[in-house]
mmCIF file of C-alpha atoms in Angstrom:
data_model
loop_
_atom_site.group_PDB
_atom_site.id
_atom_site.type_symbol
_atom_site.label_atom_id
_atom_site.label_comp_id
_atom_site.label_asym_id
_atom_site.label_seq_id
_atom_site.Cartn_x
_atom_site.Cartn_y
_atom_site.Cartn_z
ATOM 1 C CA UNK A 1 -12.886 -33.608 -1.497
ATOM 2 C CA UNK A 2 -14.443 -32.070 2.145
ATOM 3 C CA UNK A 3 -15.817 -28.334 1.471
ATOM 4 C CA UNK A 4 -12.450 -27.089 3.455
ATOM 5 C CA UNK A 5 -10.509 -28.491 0.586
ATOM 6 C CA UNK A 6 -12.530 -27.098 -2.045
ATOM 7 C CA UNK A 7 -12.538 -23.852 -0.236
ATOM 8 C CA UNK A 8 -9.118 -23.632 -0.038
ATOM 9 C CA UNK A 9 -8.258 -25.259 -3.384
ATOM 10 C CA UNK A 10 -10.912 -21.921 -5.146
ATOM 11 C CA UNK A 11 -8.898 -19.838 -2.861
ATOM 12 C CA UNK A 12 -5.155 -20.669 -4.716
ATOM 13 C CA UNK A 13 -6.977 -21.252 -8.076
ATOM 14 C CA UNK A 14 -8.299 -17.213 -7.557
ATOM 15 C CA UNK A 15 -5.215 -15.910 -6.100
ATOM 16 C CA UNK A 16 -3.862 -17.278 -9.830
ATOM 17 C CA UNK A 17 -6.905 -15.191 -11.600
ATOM 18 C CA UNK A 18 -6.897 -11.801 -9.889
ATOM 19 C CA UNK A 19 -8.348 -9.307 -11.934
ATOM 20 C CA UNK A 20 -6.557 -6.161 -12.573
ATOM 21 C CA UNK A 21 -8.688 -4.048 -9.979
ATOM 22 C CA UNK A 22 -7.710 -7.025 -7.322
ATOM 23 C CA UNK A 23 -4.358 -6.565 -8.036
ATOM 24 C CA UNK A 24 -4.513 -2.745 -8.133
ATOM 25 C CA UNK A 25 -5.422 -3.179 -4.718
ATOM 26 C CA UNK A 26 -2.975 -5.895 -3.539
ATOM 27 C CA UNK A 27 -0.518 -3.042 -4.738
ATOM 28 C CA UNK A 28 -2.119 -0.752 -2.474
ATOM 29 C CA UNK A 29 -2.209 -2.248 0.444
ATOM 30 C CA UNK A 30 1.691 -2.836 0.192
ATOM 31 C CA UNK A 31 2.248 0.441 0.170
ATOM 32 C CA UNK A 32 3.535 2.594 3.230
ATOM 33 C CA UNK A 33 2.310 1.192 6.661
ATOM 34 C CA UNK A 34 -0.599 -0.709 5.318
ATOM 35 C CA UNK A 35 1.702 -3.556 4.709
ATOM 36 C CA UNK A 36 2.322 -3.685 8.499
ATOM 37 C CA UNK A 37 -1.437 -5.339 8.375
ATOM 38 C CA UNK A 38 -0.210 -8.690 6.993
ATOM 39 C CA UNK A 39 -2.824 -8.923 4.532
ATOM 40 C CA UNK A 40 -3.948 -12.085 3.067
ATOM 41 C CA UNK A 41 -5.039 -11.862 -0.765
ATOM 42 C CA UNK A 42 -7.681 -14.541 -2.212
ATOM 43 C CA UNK A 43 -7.979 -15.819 1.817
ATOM 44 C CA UNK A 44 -10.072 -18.974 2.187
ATOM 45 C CA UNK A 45 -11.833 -17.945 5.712
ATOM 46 C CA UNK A 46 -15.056 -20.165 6.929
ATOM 47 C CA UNK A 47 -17.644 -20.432 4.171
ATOM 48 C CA UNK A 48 -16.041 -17.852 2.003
ATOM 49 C CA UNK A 49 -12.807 -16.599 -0.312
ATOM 50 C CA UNK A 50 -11.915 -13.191 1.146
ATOM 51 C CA UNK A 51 -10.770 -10.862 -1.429
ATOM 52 C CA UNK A 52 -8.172 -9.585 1.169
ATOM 53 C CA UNK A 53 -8.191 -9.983 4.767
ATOM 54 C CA UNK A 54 -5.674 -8.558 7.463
ATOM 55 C CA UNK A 55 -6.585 -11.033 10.874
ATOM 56 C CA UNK A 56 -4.145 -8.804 12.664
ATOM 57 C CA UNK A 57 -6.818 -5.664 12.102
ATOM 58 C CA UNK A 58 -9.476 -8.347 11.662
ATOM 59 C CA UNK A 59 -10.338 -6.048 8.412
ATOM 60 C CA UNK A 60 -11.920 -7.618 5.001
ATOM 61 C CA UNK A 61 -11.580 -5.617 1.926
ATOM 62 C CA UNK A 62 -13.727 -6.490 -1.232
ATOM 63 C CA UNK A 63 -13.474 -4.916 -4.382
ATOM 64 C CA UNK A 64 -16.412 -5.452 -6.359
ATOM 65 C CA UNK A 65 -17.717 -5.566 -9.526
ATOM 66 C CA UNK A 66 -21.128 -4.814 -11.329
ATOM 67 C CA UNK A 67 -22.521 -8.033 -10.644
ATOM 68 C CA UNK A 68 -22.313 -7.233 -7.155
ATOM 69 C CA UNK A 69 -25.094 -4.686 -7.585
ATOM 70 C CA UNK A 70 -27.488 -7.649 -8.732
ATOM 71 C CA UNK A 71 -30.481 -8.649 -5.743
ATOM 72 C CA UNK A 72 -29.104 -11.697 -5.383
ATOM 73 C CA UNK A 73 -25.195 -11.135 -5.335
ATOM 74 C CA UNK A 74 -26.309 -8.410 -2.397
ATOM 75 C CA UNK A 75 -28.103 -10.868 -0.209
ATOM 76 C CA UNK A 76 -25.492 -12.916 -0.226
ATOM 77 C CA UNK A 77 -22.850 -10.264 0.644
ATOM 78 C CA UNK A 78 -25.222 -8.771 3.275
ATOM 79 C CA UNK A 79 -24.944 -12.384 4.530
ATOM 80 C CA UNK A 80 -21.534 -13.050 4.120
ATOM 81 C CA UNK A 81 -20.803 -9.320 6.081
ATOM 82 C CA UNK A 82 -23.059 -10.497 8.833
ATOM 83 C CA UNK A 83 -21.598 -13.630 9.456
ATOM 84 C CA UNK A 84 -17.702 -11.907 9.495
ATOM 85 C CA UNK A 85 -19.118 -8.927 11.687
ATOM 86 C CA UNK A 86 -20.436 -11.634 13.708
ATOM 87 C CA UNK A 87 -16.175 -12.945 14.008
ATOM 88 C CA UNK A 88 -15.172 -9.833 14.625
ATOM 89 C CA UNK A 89 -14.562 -8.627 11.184
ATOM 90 C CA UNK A 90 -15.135 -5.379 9.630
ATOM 91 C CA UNK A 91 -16.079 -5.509 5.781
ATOM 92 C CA UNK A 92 -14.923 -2.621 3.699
ATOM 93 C CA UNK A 93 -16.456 -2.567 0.078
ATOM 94 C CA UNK A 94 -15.213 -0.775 -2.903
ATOM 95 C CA UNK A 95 -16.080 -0.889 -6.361
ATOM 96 C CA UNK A 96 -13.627 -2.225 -9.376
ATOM 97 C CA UNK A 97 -13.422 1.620 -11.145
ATOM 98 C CA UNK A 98 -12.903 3.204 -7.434
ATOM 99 C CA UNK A 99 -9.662 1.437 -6.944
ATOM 100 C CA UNK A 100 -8.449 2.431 -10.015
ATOM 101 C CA UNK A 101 -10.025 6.185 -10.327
ATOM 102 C CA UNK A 102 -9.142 7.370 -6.454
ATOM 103 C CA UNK A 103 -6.578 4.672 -4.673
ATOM 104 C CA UNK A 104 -5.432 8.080 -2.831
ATOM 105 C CA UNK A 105 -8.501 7.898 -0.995
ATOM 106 C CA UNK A 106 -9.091 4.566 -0.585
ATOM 107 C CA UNK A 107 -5.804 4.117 0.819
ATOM 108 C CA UNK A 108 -6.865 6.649 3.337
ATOM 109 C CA UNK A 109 -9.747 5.089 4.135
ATOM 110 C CA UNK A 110 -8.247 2.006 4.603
ATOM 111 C CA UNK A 111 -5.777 3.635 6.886
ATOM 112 C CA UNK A 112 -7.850 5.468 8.895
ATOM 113 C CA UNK A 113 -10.074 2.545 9.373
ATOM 114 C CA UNK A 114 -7.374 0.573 10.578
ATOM 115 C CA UNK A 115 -5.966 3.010 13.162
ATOM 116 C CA UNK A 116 -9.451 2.526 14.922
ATOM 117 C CA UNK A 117 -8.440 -1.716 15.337
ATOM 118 C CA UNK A 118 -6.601 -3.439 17.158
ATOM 119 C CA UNK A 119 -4.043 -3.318 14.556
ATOM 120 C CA UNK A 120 -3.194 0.518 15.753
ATOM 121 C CA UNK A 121 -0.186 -0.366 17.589
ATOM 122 C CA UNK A 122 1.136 -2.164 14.233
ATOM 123 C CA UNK A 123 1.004 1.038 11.977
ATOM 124 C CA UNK A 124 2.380 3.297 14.201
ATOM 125 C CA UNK A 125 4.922 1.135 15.091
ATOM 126 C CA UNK A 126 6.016 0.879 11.201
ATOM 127 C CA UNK A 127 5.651 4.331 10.845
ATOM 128 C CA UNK A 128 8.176 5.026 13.201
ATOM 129 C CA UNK A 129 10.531 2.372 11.776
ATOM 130 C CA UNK A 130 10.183 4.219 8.696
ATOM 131 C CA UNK A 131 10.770 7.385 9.608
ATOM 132 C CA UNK A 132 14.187 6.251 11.289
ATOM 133 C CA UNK A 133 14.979 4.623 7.697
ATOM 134 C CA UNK A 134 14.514 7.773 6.357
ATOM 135 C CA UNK A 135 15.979 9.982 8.777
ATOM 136 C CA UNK A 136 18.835 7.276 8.489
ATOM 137 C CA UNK A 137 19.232 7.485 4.714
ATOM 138 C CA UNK A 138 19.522 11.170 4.622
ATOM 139 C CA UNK A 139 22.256 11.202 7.616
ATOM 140 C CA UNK A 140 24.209 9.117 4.947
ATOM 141 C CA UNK A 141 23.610 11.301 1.800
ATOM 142 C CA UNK A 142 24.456 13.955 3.699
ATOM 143 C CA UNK A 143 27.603 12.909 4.916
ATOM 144 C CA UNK A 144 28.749 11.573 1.809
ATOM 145 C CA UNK A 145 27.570 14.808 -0.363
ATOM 146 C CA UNK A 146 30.147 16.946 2.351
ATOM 147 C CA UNK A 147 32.952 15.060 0.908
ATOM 148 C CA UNK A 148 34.819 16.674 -1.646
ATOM 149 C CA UNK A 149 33.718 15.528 -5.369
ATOM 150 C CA UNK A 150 35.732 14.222 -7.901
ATOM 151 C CA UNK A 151 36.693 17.349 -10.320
ATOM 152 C CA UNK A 152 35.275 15.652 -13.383
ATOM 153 C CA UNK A 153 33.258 12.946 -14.225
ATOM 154 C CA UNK A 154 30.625 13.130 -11.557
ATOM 155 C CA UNK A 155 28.053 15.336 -13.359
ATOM 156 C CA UNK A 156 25.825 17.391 -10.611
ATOM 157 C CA UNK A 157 27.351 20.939 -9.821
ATOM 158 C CA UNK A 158 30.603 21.521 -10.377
ATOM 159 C CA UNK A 159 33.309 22.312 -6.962
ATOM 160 C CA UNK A 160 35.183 25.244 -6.272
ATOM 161 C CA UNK A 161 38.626 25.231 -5.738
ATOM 162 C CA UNK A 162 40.091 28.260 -3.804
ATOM 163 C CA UNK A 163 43.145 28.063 -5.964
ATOM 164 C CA UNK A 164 41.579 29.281 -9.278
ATOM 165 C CA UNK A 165 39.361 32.417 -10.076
ATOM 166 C CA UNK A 166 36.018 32.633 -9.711
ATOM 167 C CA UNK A 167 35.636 33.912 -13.073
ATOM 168 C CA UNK A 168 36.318 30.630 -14.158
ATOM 169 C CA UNK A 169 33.152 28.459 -11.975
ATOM 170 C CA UNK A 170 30.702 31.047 -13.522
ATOM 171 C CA UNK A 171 29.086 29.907 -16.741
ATOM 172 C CA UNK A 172 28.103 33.584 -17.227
ATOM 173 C CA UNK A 173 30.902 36.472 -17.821
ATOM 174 C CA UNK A 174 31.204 38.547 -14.479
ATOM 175 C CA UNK A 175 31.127 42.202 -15.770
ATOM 176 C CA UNK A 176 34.832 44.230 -16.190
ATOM 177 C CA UNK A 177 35.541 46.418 -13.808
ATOM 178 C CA UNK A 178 34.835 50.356 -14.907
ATOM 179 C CA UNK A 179 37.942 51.611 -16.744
ATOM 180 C CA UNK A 180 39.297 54.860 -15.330
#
């Protein structure tokens, strides 16, 4: 087996074993426009298994655990960093308890980072594809919550019909009128 194929063959067998912070933060970067970054989970790129990598942004997120604060685990991420700086790759580290304590922020982050990439063009343009899905889903809830609703049945507020008295739409008594 050639190192390519081992490469690639650690990179499905890891994609099988994410831990629960790596898939915390596949989750993440699915949500809103971040998933207008194609990201790649578990990537096999060069040398190395990328936790996550969007090529489009040329952006590498790692989430990392304890061991990665061990001497030797950080000169080999200092090298590994180097080497995908050196592609064109930015490297964004966080740690395991980070993407579970504040994915607000790191989502953010991540964001923000990737308006400054090539990438830019991407988000914004999925932003305002959103925005016309929304705008486009409350044209239609609108114009179907102007038609009249069925009398019973349909729970939510109930209509008013001109015909009857008001007295009877109020579910508290109006006051009689002053006796004279």
């Amino acid at each position: 087996m050639s190192a390519r194929d081992w490469i690639r063959s650690r990179a499905k067998q890891m994609r099988a074993e994410m831990t629960p912070h790596e898939k915390a933060m596949w989750r993440l970067l699915h949500e809103g426009e971040l998933v207008a970054l194609n990201w790649r989970r578990q990537a096999a790129f060069g040398d190395y298994v990328l936790d996550f990598v969007s090529h489009p942004a040329r952006m590498v997120i790692e989430v990392d655990g304890g061991q990665h604060a061990e001497t030797q685990v950080i000169e080999r991420d200092e090298k590994r960093s180097a080497w995908l700086k050196a592609e064109g790759y930015q490297v964004i580290r966080f740690w395991n308890a980070d993407v579970l304590r504040a994915p607000n922020d790191i989502w953010r982050l991540i964001q923000m980072t990737a308006l400054e990439t090539p990438a830019a063009a991407r988000l914004l343009r999925w932003r305002e594809a959103d925005l016309a899905r929304v705008h486009q889903t409350n044209a239609q809830i609108a114009s179907s919550s102007m038609e009249e609703a069925p009398r019973s049945g349909g729970g939510g507020a109930p209509s008013i019909v001109r015909d009857e008295p008001l007295e009877a739409h109020s579910s508290t008594p109006l006051a009689a009128p002053p006796k004279s």
